[in-house]
Amino acid sequence: MSTNPKDWWRQAVVYQVYPRSYADHDGDGTGDLPGITSRVPYLRRLGVDAVWLSPFYPSALADGGYDVDDHRDVDPRIGTLDQFDELVAALHGAGIKLIVDIVPNHSSDRHVWFRQALAAGPGSPERERYVFRRGGGADGELPPSDWTAAFGGPAWEPVGDGDWYLHLFAPEQPDWNWDHPDVRADHLRTLEFWADRGVDGFRIDVANALTKDLTEPLPTKAELAGLLDGSHPLFDRDEVHEVYAQWRELFDRYDPPRTAVAEAWVPAHRRARYASPEGLGQAFNFDLLKADFDAAAFREVVTDNLRFATEAGSSSTWVLSNHDVVRHASRYALPPGTDENAWLLSEGKDPAPDTAGGLRRARAATAFILALPGSTYLYQGEELGLAEVADLSPATLQDPTWRRSGGEQKGRDGCRVPIPWTATGPSYGFGPGGAHLPQPAWFADVAVDRQDGVEGSTLEFYRQALAARRRLQTTEDLTWVPSPEGVVTFTRPGGWTVLTNFSAADVELPAGRVVLCSGPLRGNLVPQDTTVWLEDEPA
Ligand code: GLC
């Protein structure tokens, strides 16, 4: 393992905190920065290297905080800048780095520049900071194109004077015009603002959007389909890397350099430029979110991504859960190929989840990725084995996806429910008040205080895995070991062997001393859905 402090991120375990749902200190139902600070001892004990905070900036919450009013401030419901500084100090005091989320594709419609743009009217310089276009038809009553937004509905919103603005996400999230020097300069100020406050790195939201080609005539939605080679006018354009090269100069002015990880849903072969050391430095690999729990699928994802990372001059990343997807304990509880949205719409009943099997596979998959070279991104609550809260009633849903899709997409609230710290008490220890999304009764059984110190609990399994990983992690090398069908085995330098049994048949333990197992062994046999780590016995 590199001992250069500059390389801390290469094989870090990063724990994602969704601030509104982590810990609520003041009891208003929304998690806050003092709440997170109060949990730093917990995070230290868990053994994570870094915390990534999803947005905590002032926001009307049209998209869970990814609609940012002011990128250099804290939402008053979440805290203050002083409390942010306290959190940084507490994390750093515990040896934990901090990554914050940067949302550069869009602001919120409450951003001062957007309000100025609306007030200034068509053709004004203020409108040039966003993507305004004249509507079609006699009075501009038709959208400039037929494009649709990610959350459903049209991607253009009229403002009542013949102009329409582009929003790839919700209408409350107007897209910035990245050709505008003010937009570039303002984002550099934002990065500097947080870097100067001690932030160690950045997670870049929708990093593959930003720069766009809106040369007219605009193509139709049908014409956009399948443009995956950099020629799409909205996504993954080569010019975006000029932006990140500039950001990299800023990052490298710090010691150690600030880091960044791109959220870029691009084809794997287009990922390298985001992850390059001249760019953001690292990019999320979401391939395991789409892969079945299957030996061949997992092995292929690992092989490809280790190669992509090497080609990019970066380290690979591994992700099983985040705030945008169904929790992996639930994904693995459903038969392969299940339509997750249909399952959510059935309130988690159809098909009936195999809850125990899902957790078993989730633990095995987690132990598998934690043993890989590269960094692992964990999502709050997965260390408790939390399943998706699939039966949230429509009236409680907050995700714009639900409303914007006309109830066709249930959305992402089921993985954003405030997590349970205690088996009893208001909001299961989330805070002294309620919780902003309803928590199910089964949260009592999986609360932190139910698992703390309990051998075999998911929480203790994560603690043990992170401690062992810290001890065993060496250089970023991996060697596959021939294995029976449905079994994946690899070794890492320094005598670390890892085996995952995806098959129905028990498989014999390889040689070595067992240091971790994701579930009980059967004597000398590793049962189905189990990962085991072994260390060479001293000669
Ligand atoms: C990213 C975020 C997601 C958000 C979207 C728009 O994909 O992870 O939560 O809704 O960007 O900002």
Coordinates of C-alpha atoms and ligand atoms in Angstrom, one line a residue, residues 16 18 52 54-55 63-67 101 103 105-106 150-151 168-170 173 203-206 263 265 286 322-324 399-401 412 416, ligand 1:
Q16 CA -21.7 8.1 2.8
Y18 CA -27.2 11.5 3.9
W52 CA -18.8 11.6 2.2
S54 CA -24.5 14.4 0.6
P55 CA -25.6 18.0 0.2
D63 CA -34.6 16.9 -4.8
G64 CA -33.4 16.0 -1.4
G65 CA -30.9 18.9 -1.3
Y66 CA -29.5 18.3 -4.8
D67 CA -31.2 21.6 -5.6
D101 CA -20.9 16.7 -2.5
V103 CA -23.6 19.7 -7.6
N105 CA -24.8 20.7 -13.3
H106 CA -27.6 22.8 -11.9
A150 CA -34.5 12.4 -15.6
F151 CA -37.4 12.5 -13.1
L168 CA -32.2 17.8 -16.9
F169 CA -33.7 16.9 -13.5
A170 CA -36.6 18.6 -11.7
Q173 CA -33.0 22.5 -10.8
R203 CA -17.9 13.9 -4.8
I204 CA -19.0 15.4 -8.1
D205 CA -22.7 15.0 -8.9
V206 CA -23.7 14.1 -12.5
E263 CA -20.5 10.3 -10.4
W265 CA -23.2 7.2 -15.5
F286 CA -21.6 1.3 -10.6
N322 CA -26.1 4.6 -2.1
H323 CA -28.9 7.2 -1.7
D324 CA -30.2 6.6 -5.3
D399 CA -38.6 12.1 -4.0
P400 CA -39.6 14.3 -7.0
T401 CA -39.5 11.1 -9.2
R412 CA -35.7 6.7 -3.8
R416 CA -33.3 7.5 2.8
Ligands
GLC1 C1 -27.2 12.6 -8.7 C2 -27.6 12.4 -7.3 C3 -29.1 12.3 -7.2 C4 -29.7 13.6 -7.7 C5 -29.2 13.9 -9.1 C6 -29.5 15.3 -9.5 O1 -27.5 11.5 -9.5 O2 -27.0 11.3 -6.8 O3 -29.5 12.0 -5.9 O4 -31.1 13.4 -7.7 O5 -27.8 13.7 -9.2 O6 -28.7 16.2 -8.8

